[in-house]
XYZ file of C-alpha atoms in Angstrom:
673
model
C 0.000 0.000 0.000
C 1.220 3.491 -0.824
C 2.337 5.360 2.297
C 1.382 8.822 1.058
C -1.830 8.408 -0.889
C -2.862 11.459 -2.928
C -6.641 11.880 -3.180
C -7.729 11.826 -6.822
C -11.501 11.966 -6.489
C -13.959 14.627 -5.453
C -16.351 12.200 -3.757
C -17.239 12.417 -0.083
C -16.165 16.032 0.327
C -18.766 16.480 3.052
C -17.817 16.565 6.735
C -18.685 13.775 9.133
C -20.235 16.086 11.725
C -22.527 17.565 9.058
C -23.628 14.083 7.991
C -24.232 13.167 11.628
C -26.531 16.157 12.165
C -28.406 15.447 8.918
C -29.003 11.818 9.900
C -30.317 12.939 13.259
C -32.708 15.400 11.593
C -33.976 12.676 9.229
C -34.657 10.403 12.158
C -36.661 13.217 13.742
C -38.883 13.450 10.643
C -37.094 15.793 8.213
C -37.557 14.760 4.526
C -34.542 13.465 2.613
C -34.582 16.180 -0.049
C -34.906 18.959 2.483
C -32.027 17.593 4.570
C -29.839 17.138 1.464
C -30.516 20.684 0.311
C -30.138 22.190 3.808
C -26.805 20.517 4.589
C -25.456 20.363 1.011
C -25.186 16.560 0.971
C -25.688 14.088 -1.933
C -29.267 12.812 -1.819
C -28.400 9.200 -2.729
C -25.623 9.026 -0.151
C -27.887 10.460 2.522
C -30.585 7.872 1.783
C -28.147 4.950 1.904
C -26.658 6.115 5.201
C -30.074 6.699 6.775
C -31.354 3.278 5.695
C -28.114 1.505 6.600
C -27.617 0.081 3.102
C -23.973 1.068 2.666
C -21.847 -2.027 2.137
C -18.973 -1.036 4.426
C -19.416 2.396 5.983
C -21.878 2.805 8.837
C -23.437 6.045 10.002
C -21.424 9.175 9.221
C -18.060 7.439 8.704
C -16.222 8.176 5.456
C -14.705 5.261 3.523
C -13.576 5.200 -0.092
C -12.737 1.861 -1.697
C -12.456 -1.580 -0.194
C -9.282 -1.005 1.853
C -9.843 -0.431 5.572
C -7.587 -0.120 8.584
C -6.515 -3.270 10.404
C -7.616 -2.045 13.832
C -11.083 -0.520 14.265
C -11.330 3.150 15.079
C -12.377 2.641 18.691
C -9.331 0.472 19.406
C -7.002 2.884 17.628
C -8.546 5.690 19.693
C -7.704 3.782 22.858
C -4.131 3.309 21.612
C -3.879 7.045 20.942
C -5.196 7.875 24.413
C -2.787 5.398 25.966
C 0.187 6.930 24.131
C -0.784 10.451 25.229
C -1.346 9.346 28.821
C 2.026 7.599 29.021
C 3.735 10.660 27.543
C 2.139 12.796 30.254
C 3.568 10.380 32.822
C 7.069 10.706 31.248
C 6.917 7.085 30.064
C 6.460 7.920 26.384
C 6.082 5.057 23.923
C 8.652 4.463 21.222
C 7.902 3.309 17.687
C 8.668 -0.250 18.754
C 6.267 0.001 21.700
C 3.428 1.288 19.516
C 3.906 -1.408 16.883
C 4.115 -4.215 19.449
C 1.039 -2.882 21.247
C -0.890 -2.847 17.940
C -0.046 -6.519 17.414
C -1.145 -7.398 20.956
C -4.418 -5.489 20.524
C -5.194 -7.368 17.326
C -4.287 -10.685 18.959
C -6.214 -10.102 22.199
C -9.332 -8.859 20.406
C -9.294 -11.652 17.809
C -8.877 -9.326 14.806
C -7.407 -10.832 11.668
C -4.288 -8.963 10.569
C -1.216 -9.197 8.403
C 1.228 -8.086 11.094
C 4.503 -9.958 11.488
C 3.952 -12.997 13.701
C 7.677 -13.643 13.884
C 8.438 -10.183 15.312
C 4.989 -9.901 16.919
C 4.833 -6.316 15.774
C 3.158 -4.102 13.227
C 5.210 -2.674 10.396
C 6.590 0.780 9.632
C 3.896 1.391 7.033
C 1.158 0.905 9.605
C 2.988 3.176 12.062
C 3.282 6.020 9.541
C -0.397 5.668 8.636
C -1.354 5.620 12.323
C 0.420 8.933 12.936
C -1.237 10.422 9.847
C -4.690 9.400 11.057
C -4.095 11.192 14.365
C -2.544 14.610 13.758
C -2.466 15.286 17.515
C 0.376 12.751 17.774
C 3.970 13.540 16.867
C 7.223 11.585 16.921
C 9.734 13.649 18.933
C 12.919 13.365 20.960
C 12.132 13.779 24.689
C 14.087 15.848 27.186
C 15.636 14.080 30.156
C 13.736 14.781 33.396
C 15.065 13.483 36.692
C 12.913 11.426 39.022
C 13.301 14.087 41.716
C 11.777 16.736 39.434
C 8.960 14.407 38.416
C 8.210 13.654 42.055
C 8.686 17.208 43.383
C 6.441 19.060 40.930
C 3.021 18.137 42.316
C -0.228 19.940 43.056
C 0.426 20.225 46.771
C 3.821 21.908 46.400
C 2.571 24.305 43.703
C -0.533 25.239 45.712
C 1.585 25.975 48.796
C 3.917 28.185 46.770
C 1.148 30.318 45.285
C -0.539 30.616 48.695
C 2.751 31.797 50.216
C 3.336 34.190 47.306
C -0.118 35.718 47.720
C 0.324 36.141 51.466
C 3.812 37.597 51.072
C 2.843 40.222 48.500
C -0.166 41.289 50.545
C 1.761 41.492 53.819
C 4.666 43.545 52.428
C 2.492 45.688 50.119
C 4.127 44.448 46.914
C 1.589 45.401 44.267
C 3.734 46.552 41.324
C 5.549 44.221 38.883
C 8.682 46.351 39.242
C 8.904 45.101 42.858
C 9.072 41.400 41.911
C 12.427 39.935 40.817
C 13.777 36.516 39.951
C 17.451 35.602 40.355
C 19.262 32.412 39.331
C 22.699 31.086 38.407
C 23.704 29.074 35.367
C 26.953 27.629 34.069
C 28.511 28.339 30.687
C 31.521 26.524 29.306
C 34.264 27.131 26.813
C 33.008 24.049 24.934
C 29.348 24.235 23.812
C 27.072 21.777 25.568
C 24.954 21.271 22.435
C 25.999 21.548 18.806
C 23.768 22.747 15.980
C 22.767 20.503 13.096
C 24.878 20.783 9.936
C 24.542 19.652 6.343
C 26.701 16.586 5.686
C 27.233 13.703 3.287
C 24.337 11.292 3.116
C 25.258 7.869 4.457
C 28.291 9.039 6.422
C 28.300 7.284 9.787
C 29.928 10.049 11.808
C 29.810 13.815 11.352
C 32.190 15.944 13.420
C 32.369 19.564 14.543
C 35.411 21.445 15.820
C 35.521 22.318 19.540
C 38.176 23.846 21.775
C 38.687 20.743 23.916
C 37.071 17.503 24.995
C 35.674 19.128 28.135
C 35.259 22.822 28.789
C 35.948 24.980 31.826
C 32.877 26.147 33.730
C 32.022 29.788 34.450
C 28.973 30.793 36.503
C 26.758 33.674 35.388
C 24.075 35.200 37.626
C 21.014 36.807 36.031
C 18.188 38.737 37.628
C 15.088 40.295 36.069
C 11.859 41.914 37.193
C 8.264 41.178 36.277
C 8.209 44.566 34.510
C 10.899 43.423 32.036
C 13.918 45.137 33.635
C 17.238 43.236 33.902
C 19.768 43.833 36.675
C 23.355 43.839 35.298
C 24.620 40.253 35.517
C 27.453 38.809 37.577
C 30.225 36.508 36.341
C 32.123 34.128 38.649
C 35.457 32.842 37.296
C 37.367 29.900 38.812
C 40.350 31.977 39.986
C 41.917 32.869 43.335
C 42.876 36.377 42.242
C 41.074 38.793 39.970
C 42.372 39.312 36.463
C 40.687 42.163 34.606
C 41.460 40.543 31.261
C 38.950 37.802 32.112
C 36.089 40.340 32.155
C 36.935 41.989 28.830
C 33.786 42.405 26.735
C 31.336 41.668 29.567
C 27.987 43.545 29.640
C 28.097 47.041 31.112
C 27.765 47.073 34.899
C 28.675 43.392 35.315
C 29.623 42.370 38.847
C 33.089 40.787 38.723
C 33.532 37.859 41.095
C 35.948 34.959 41.456
C 36.723 32.012 43.716
C 38.603 28.734 43.437
C 35.649 26.638 42.295
C 33.852 29.132 40.062
C 30.500 28.441 41.742
C 28.251 30.570 43.938
C 29.262 30.667 47.627
C 27.759 32.384 50.669
C 30.259 35.273 50.634
C 29.746 35.865 46.903
C 25.981 35.807 47.319
C 26.251 38.554 49.934
C 28.259 40.630 47.464
C 25.608 40.045 44.804
C 22.863 41.155 47.202
C 24.704 44.459 47.665
C 24.965 44.741 43.874
C 21.237 43.982 43.598
C 20.250 46.513 46.261
C 22.322 49.226 44.585
C 20.161 48.951 41.449
C 16.714 48.389 42.979
C 17.267 50.851 45.909
C 14.916 49.067 48.255
C 14.368 49.970 51.899
C 12.031 49.081 54.742
C 9.355 51.406 53.332
C 9.587 50.211 49.697
C 10.280 46.494 49.806
C 11.019 44.213 46.861
C 10.429 40.488 46.443
C 13.343 38.361 45.249
C 12.353 34.849 44.118
C 15.189 32.318 43.989
C 15.917 28.615 44.419
C 16.847 26.870 47.644
C 20.613 26.561 47.072
C 22.656 26.403 50.274
C 24.589 29.577 49.417
C 21.337 31.585 49.608
C 20.619 30.666 53.243
C 23.471 32.239 55.207
C 22.794 34.335 58.305
C 24.714 37.317 56.906
C 22.669 37.357 53.688
C 19.357 37.115 55.543
C 20.332 39.889 57.945
C 21.347 42.139 55.044
C 18.014 41.530 53.290
C 16.028 42.234 56.466
C 17.867 45.530 56.939
C 17.370 46.692 53.327
C 13.790 45.581 52.621
C 14.537 42.571 50.428
C 12.082 39.706 50.902
C 13.621 36.375 49.890
C 11.094 33.806 48.668
C 12.463 30.312 48.020
C 10.865 28.171 45.295
C 9.734 24.600 46.097
C 12.496 22.006 45.687
C 12.842 20.361 42.264
C 10.270 22.714 40.697
C 12.491 25.377 39.135
C 12.231 23.856 35.639
C 8.524 24.780 35.646
C 8.185 27.650 38.119
C 11.308 29.798 37.745
C 10.886 32.531 35.078
C 14.588 32.559 34.147
C 14.601 28.808 33.528
C 11.379 28.960 31.530
C 12.075 31.876 29.181
C 15.667 33.192 29.344
C 18.323 30.553 29.926
C 17.364 28.395 26.944
C 17.703 31.208 24.341
C 20.812 32.426 26.190
C 22.550 29.039 25.874
C 21.518 28.737 22.216
C 22.859 32.201 21.418
C 26.090 31.556 23.349
C 26.723 28.254 21.531
C 26.157 29.992 18.218
C 28.637 32.754 19.155
C 31.233 30.137 20.100
C 30.738 28.377 16.762
C 31.126 31.607 14.798
C 34.221 32.598 16.810
C 35.885 29.258 16.071
C 35.079 29.712 12.377
C 36.410 33.289 12.210
C 39.560 32.496 14.224
C 41.045 29.361 12.636
C 43.774 27.698 14.633
C 42.654 29.261 17.932
C 40.591 27.835 20.766
C 38.104 29.400 23.153
C 39.606 30.015 26.604
C 38.360 31.687 29.771
C 39.582 35.015 28.398
C 36.999 34.818 25.583
C 33.998 33.820 27.714
C 32.991 37.331 28.833
C 33.066 38.667 25.269
C 31.008 35.784 23.869
C 28.586 35.890 26.788
C 28.134 39.637 26.327
C 27.078 39.195 22.701
C 24.643 36.386 23.565
C 23.249 38.346 26.529
C 22.135 41.195 24.250
C 19.893 38.882 22.208
C 18.392 36.862 25.083
C 17.942 39.353 27.940
C 14.957 41.121 26.361
C 11.811 42.571 27.852
C 9.670 40.133 25.887
C 11.460 37.118 27.399
C 11.199 38.536 30.918
C 7.482 39.239 30.655
C 6.876 35.833 29.087
C 8.769 34.056 31.887
C 6.711 35.595 34.689
C 3.479 35.075 32.763
C 4.121 31.377 31.966
C 4.914 30.612 35.609
C 1.806 32.412 36.920
C 3.784 34.754 39.195
C 2.751 37.948 37.393
C -0.043 38.355 36.512
C -0.900 36.182 39.510
C -2.453 32.956 38.232
C -2.345 29.953 40.602
C -4.139 27.799 38.001
C -1.552 28.338 35.279
C -0.490 24.681 35.213
C -2.977 22.190 33.685
C -3.747 18.873 35.307
C -1.660 16.882 32.839
C 1.468 18.754 33.992
C 1.202 16.951 37.356
C 0.855 13.488 35.804
C 4.575 12.582 36.287
C 4.073 12.875 40.052
C 1.183 10.384 39.906
C 3.679 7.533 39.657
C 4.858 8.124 43.236
C 1.494 9.276 44.629
C 0.873 5.878 46.118
C -1.272 4.974 49.125
C 0.129 4.195 52.539
C -0.120 0.652 53.826
C -2.680 0.439 56.621
C -0.777 -0.106 59.890
C -1.646 0.354 63.559
C -0.159 3.840 63.816
C -0.855 5.063 60.297
C -3.928 6.159 58.427
C -4.318 4.779 54.958
C -4.053 7.463 52.289
C -6.159 7.391 49.178
C -4.375 6.913 45.902
C -4.700 9.611 43.230
C -7.407 9.168 40.614
C -6.193 7.035 37.743
C -7.870 6.354 34.408
C -10.542 3.751 35.065
C -9.597 1.288 32.396
C -9.607 -2.018 34.246
C -11.427 -5.069 32.998
C -14.134 -4.604 35.622
C -14.822 -1.080 34.401
C -15.165 -2.380 30.879
C -17.516 -5.109 32.019
C -19.848 -2.820 33.922
C -19.680 -0.033 31.377
C -17.957 2.571 33.546
C -16.485 5.640 31.911
C -12.749 5.500 31.235
C -10.277 8.351 31.151
C -9.802 8.037 27.436
C -13.504 8.690 26.842
C -12.864 12.336 27.599
C -10.798 12.670 24.418
C -13.487 11.675 21.944
C -14.069 13.752 18.844
C -16.561 16.553 18.840
C -18.586 15.047 16.017
C -19.522 12.108 18.248
C -21.464 14.208 20.753
C -25.231 14.713 20.792
C -25.733 11.571 18.710
C -27.441 8.855 20.686
C -30.056 7.250 18.497
C -27.805 6.236 15.591
C -25.872 2.976 15.438
C -22.716 3.586 13.448
C -20.288 0.669 13.538
C -16.557 0.814 13.018
C -15.267 1.851 9.666
C -13.292 -1.358 9.252
C -16.107 -3.964 9.158
C -15.815 -6.211 6.100
C -18.725 -6.703 3.744
C -19.332 -10.265 4.974
C -19.656 -9.074 8.552
C -22.035 -6.289 7.598
C -24.302 -8.634 5.659
C -24.371 -11.093 8.537
C -25.168 -8.263 10.905
C -28.034 -7.029 8.709
C -29.559 -10.493 8.532
C -29.242 -10.884 12.281
C -30.914 -7.518 12.920
C -33.816 -8.403 10.598
C -34.515 -11.666 12.434
C -34.455 -10.166 15.910
C -37.302 -7.674 15.528
C -38.253 -7.758 19.190
C -34.893 -6.364 20.295
C -34.569 -2.648 20.733
C -31.807 -0.748 19.026
C -28.922 0.025 21.380
C -27.821 3.582 21.730
C -24.441 4.494 20.332
C -21.892 4.675 23.155
C -19.091 7.066 22.151
C -16.808 5.394 24.697
C -17.055 2.095 22.866
C -18.787 0.269 25.721
C -22.434 -0.656 26.217
C -24.059 0.424 29.444
C -25.745 -2.912 30.042
C -22.840 -5.316 29.404
C -22.266 -7.892 32.124
C -19.625 -10.117 30.518
C -16.721 -9.755 28.142
C -17.839 -12.139 25.395
C -20.576 -14.706 25.887
C -20.093 -17.842 23.788
C -23.129 -20.030 23.332
C -22.203 -23.686 23.763
C -24.934 -24.826 21.331
C -23.102 -23.495 18.308
C -19.729 -21.983 17.440
C -19.184 -18.505 16.161
C -17.093 -18.155 13.091
C -14.282 -15.666 12.624
C -16.556 -12.987 11.242
C -18.851 -13.078 14.264
C -15.859 -12.919 16.588
C -14.459 -9.880 14.790
C -17.888 -8.270 14.891
C -18.233 -8.739 18.637
C -14.730 -7.371 19.180
C -14.962 -4.450 16.785
C -18.499 -3.304 17.502
C -18.553 0.020 19.333
C -21.167 -1.296 21.762
C -19.156 -4.413 22.702
C -16.348 -4.546 25.266
C -12.807 -4.988 24.021
C -9.243 -5.138 25.255
C -7.455 -1.783 25.448
C -3.761 -0.922 25.974
C -4.622 -0.020 29.569
C -5.637 -3.655 30.102
C -2.557 -5.137 28.443
C 0.032 -2.804 30.029
C -1.369 -0.640 32.863
C 0.406 2.655 33.636
C 3.238 2.205 36.172
C 2.582 3.065 39.800
C 4.996 2.836 42.721
C 4.277 0.270 45.471
C 2.562 1.447 48.677
C 4.639 3.242 51.261
C 5.486 1.298 54.401
C 6.268 4.400 56.440
C 5.239 8.024 56.469
C 7.093 10.408 54.193
C 8.051 14.012 54.710
C 5.299 16.382 53.503
C 5.853 18.475 50.416
C 7.531 21.814 50.988
C 5.736 24.484 49.031
C 7.820 27.611 49.524
C 9.942 29.285 52.197
C 10.280 32.972 53.067
C 13.948 33.044 54.026
C 13.739 36.511 55.593
C 10.832 35.648 57.896
C 11.528 35.737 61.626
C 11.009 31.987 62.296
C 13.271 30.998 59.417
C 15.865 33.620 60.394
C 15.984 32.229 63.941
C 16.253 28.685 62.647
C 19.126 29.645 60.327
C 21.006 31.274 63.195
C 20.589 28.158 65.338
C 21.893 25.932 62.555
C 24.887 28.215 62.016
C 25.673 28.099 65.746
C 25.566 24.309 65.714
C 27.948 24.196 62.754
C 30.482 26.508 64.391
C 30.203 24.703 67.726
C 30.933 26.179 71.142
C 34.010 28.238 71.849
C 37.280 26.444 72.554
C 37.458 27.955 76.029
C 34.218 26.187 76.919
C 35.465 22.785 75.778
C 36.633 20.550 78.602
C 39.517 18.221 77.939
C 38.266 14.669 78.305
C 40.741 11.864 78.874
C 40.277 8.157 79.329
C 42.098 5.684 81.494
C 43.410 2.519 79.923
C 43.259 0.555 83.137
C 40.627 -0.361 85.674
C 42.897 -0.121 88.737
C 46.233 1.416 89.745
C 48.030 -1.914 90.105
C 47.525 -2.766 86.454
C 48.576 0.725 85.448
C 51.788 0.578 87.519
C 52.721 -2.795 86.061
C 52.261 -1.491 82.570
C 54.300 1.648 83.385
C 57.217 -0.380 84.693
C 57.226 -2.479 81.557
C 57.188 0.608 79.372
C 60.125 2.163 81.244
C 62.122 -1.048 80.837
C 61.417 -1.032 77.090
C 62.431 2.625 76.842
C 65.807 1.921 78.403
C 66.362 -0.968 76.027
C 65.569 1.152 72.971
C 67.107 4.445 74.140
C 69.396 4.628 71.103
C 66.486 4.523 68.694
C 64.652 7.219 70.656
C 67.351 9.873 70.056
C 67.208 12.147 67.032
C 70.029 13.659 65.023
C 70.545 16.532 67.494
C 70.878 14.133 70.418
C 67.661 15.220 72.051
C 65.035 12.741 73.103
C 61.856 12.625 71.080
C 58.703 13.677 72.752
C 56.902 10.517 73.926
C 53.239 9.776 74.363
C 51.409 10.056 77.649
C 50.761 6.850 79.554
C 47.052 7.671 79.665
C 46.613 8.069 75.875
C 48.113 5.896 73.141
C 47.354 5.391 69.417
C 45.963 2.250 67.854
C 48.597 0.094 66.187
C 46.474 -0.292 63.052
C 44.224 2.771 62.559
C 46.315 5.231 64.655
C 43.200 6.515 66.424
C 43.949 7.859 69.933
C 42.481 5.995 72.873
C 40.856 9.178 74.207
C 38.991 9.570 70.900
C 37.594 6.038 70.789
C 33.983 5.164 71.465
C 32.816 4.281 74.978
C 33.210 0.625 76.033
C 35.396 -0.082 73.010
C 37.828 -2.936 73.811
C 41.598 -2.555 73.429
C 44.411 -5.123 73.740
C 48.192 -4.791 74.204
C 50.687 -6.779 72.194
C 52.835 -8.846 74.571
C 55.807 -8.568 72.215
C 56.040 -4.863 71.274
C 53.844 -3.581 74.128
C 51.704 -1.481 71.736
C 47.927 -1.159 71.901
C 45.240 -1.780 69.256
C 41.478 -2.020 68.869
C 40.184 -5.551 69.146
C 38.161 -4.857 65.985
C 41.247 -3.656 64.102
C 43.323 -6.634 65.293
C 40.516 -9.069 64.504
C 40.519 -10.784 67.917
C 37.800 -11.494 70.452
C 37.396 -9.531 73.656
C 38.254 -12.573 75.788
C 41.670 -13.272 74.205
C 44.617 -12.576 76.514
C 47.774 -13.649 74.637
C 47.602 -11.109 71.812
C 50.570 -10.665 69.460
C 50.241 -8.169 66.605
C 50.815 -9.010 62.937
C 54.063 -7.005 62.821
C 55.646 -9.048 65.572
C 54.439 -12.288 63.987
C 55.995 -11.281 60.665
C 59.314 -10.356 62.266
C 59.353 -13.617 64.180
């Protein structure tokens, strides 16, 4: 079959929804000629569809010729819904998955097909046709998303953030977009992280592009913008101990020049950036500004929080693992910035043959890319898409939280725990199909299927033999009422999957009819391969953290307490703690006498080059023979043993002996012996 069929006839130019409405009007009593003239439909076609005399097509479906799709439309619709649902859950289906699922659907539903039984998969031709029949599907390369981001971006965390944002702006009287800022860091390298596509020889296995090195050196840039479209001059952090002005040549005007050994943001550098930020926004306790940023550890120092509290800067921390969706800079600025920077690096390498990009070229290349990406349009778009300004807590649709549904599992019911309800999942189990419950994929039905209940259109893929058998069966059973068309593909009064009468056998055509009929139950991809869900939790988990106001009094006090614990108490307050190696004085004196005797025997080895005795260890504190840990630093009730040969001490665990062993000789003495 031709993959890209070009329509050569002008027949059936009418729309299916128009035909559906016309058939409904005819059933209500409208004459054929009037309906054909009113809806601009062929009179003969309208009569055949209304009387059900079309050989293949049923109802308003459009079919030209004798070739039909292998899978009926209702089953292909379920496969489409399954693919979209799995993509929302970040478990997108590949071409191989789709083709194998099509084979399984045909096999489970008893549909005759020409798929490969050896590979148990549909072919590439069917896959291309399937994508063409559903324009809402596309074949794309996904972006890697970590499990932490998928789990962290959930409804609870987002709702808490917007509630905190609303409370914060109302409390501090922040009503103007020029008072709301977003700040974030990003790394740029001398070697582009992503190369652009190039034109190359067809069939060549490998296509190369020139770069400065295998791996580039990282430089951190700090950007900040307001909801009104204003950008604060950026900051650049180079991995250097001392400042070199040549590194900042070509940087944007007003750039804050920073450096440290690692090239990353630290607490002291963040305090310097806050002073740079305050110099441009000129905030105070009367005119406060809101600075939205991520929860990096360098943003939570006591000095930075105190500076912000003194100068009217309110720090609002985003929920963890949500910055890829909720941070304006990540949404609208950093992506075009990286693309522009990579393009500038490529052009520089082309215009400077024989040279490589070093740290001394980064500021110049970043400055050129910054001019094209740091625009008012990008800033306004970033705040609008994240719902921060204009304030829109419902900016994210429900499908955006589907990746978190994998780990939204119920708690196991224990004595001290309350069982949590699992999140709503698409009701596509076999029991729901049996009892005719509505599935999640029913919500994605076409608009032309609504408001049509009295017609009985079958699938577009019923062969002529099946249709004739169906017509004869309908004519014999005159006492049966005509079932209403269920757009979901399931009858409301079904009580079993397929009922086989033992008095006679159904042939293949009857089986295909029962499987393909829109009013009969059928296997769906949700039945064959249900969406993944994590197992129930056996213990309570930490609740989601929506947002944190770092400059609030409770958080400021908590940060000070944590800083005090890290520094510890002053050295003058620390008492020197020593341990005794012996339980009584008699044992200690015996050991001391033995040590003195050994010292006299080895006096020559205890003298250094200047003839002075080396400083010995105290009798109350000795190191371990193996790990060299001091006895005073060991854990309480930790057993030690002394070697009877060299008179040195060791942990029983390090020596590998039991606590009851008395005649201990170390490995060194055994080797020498």
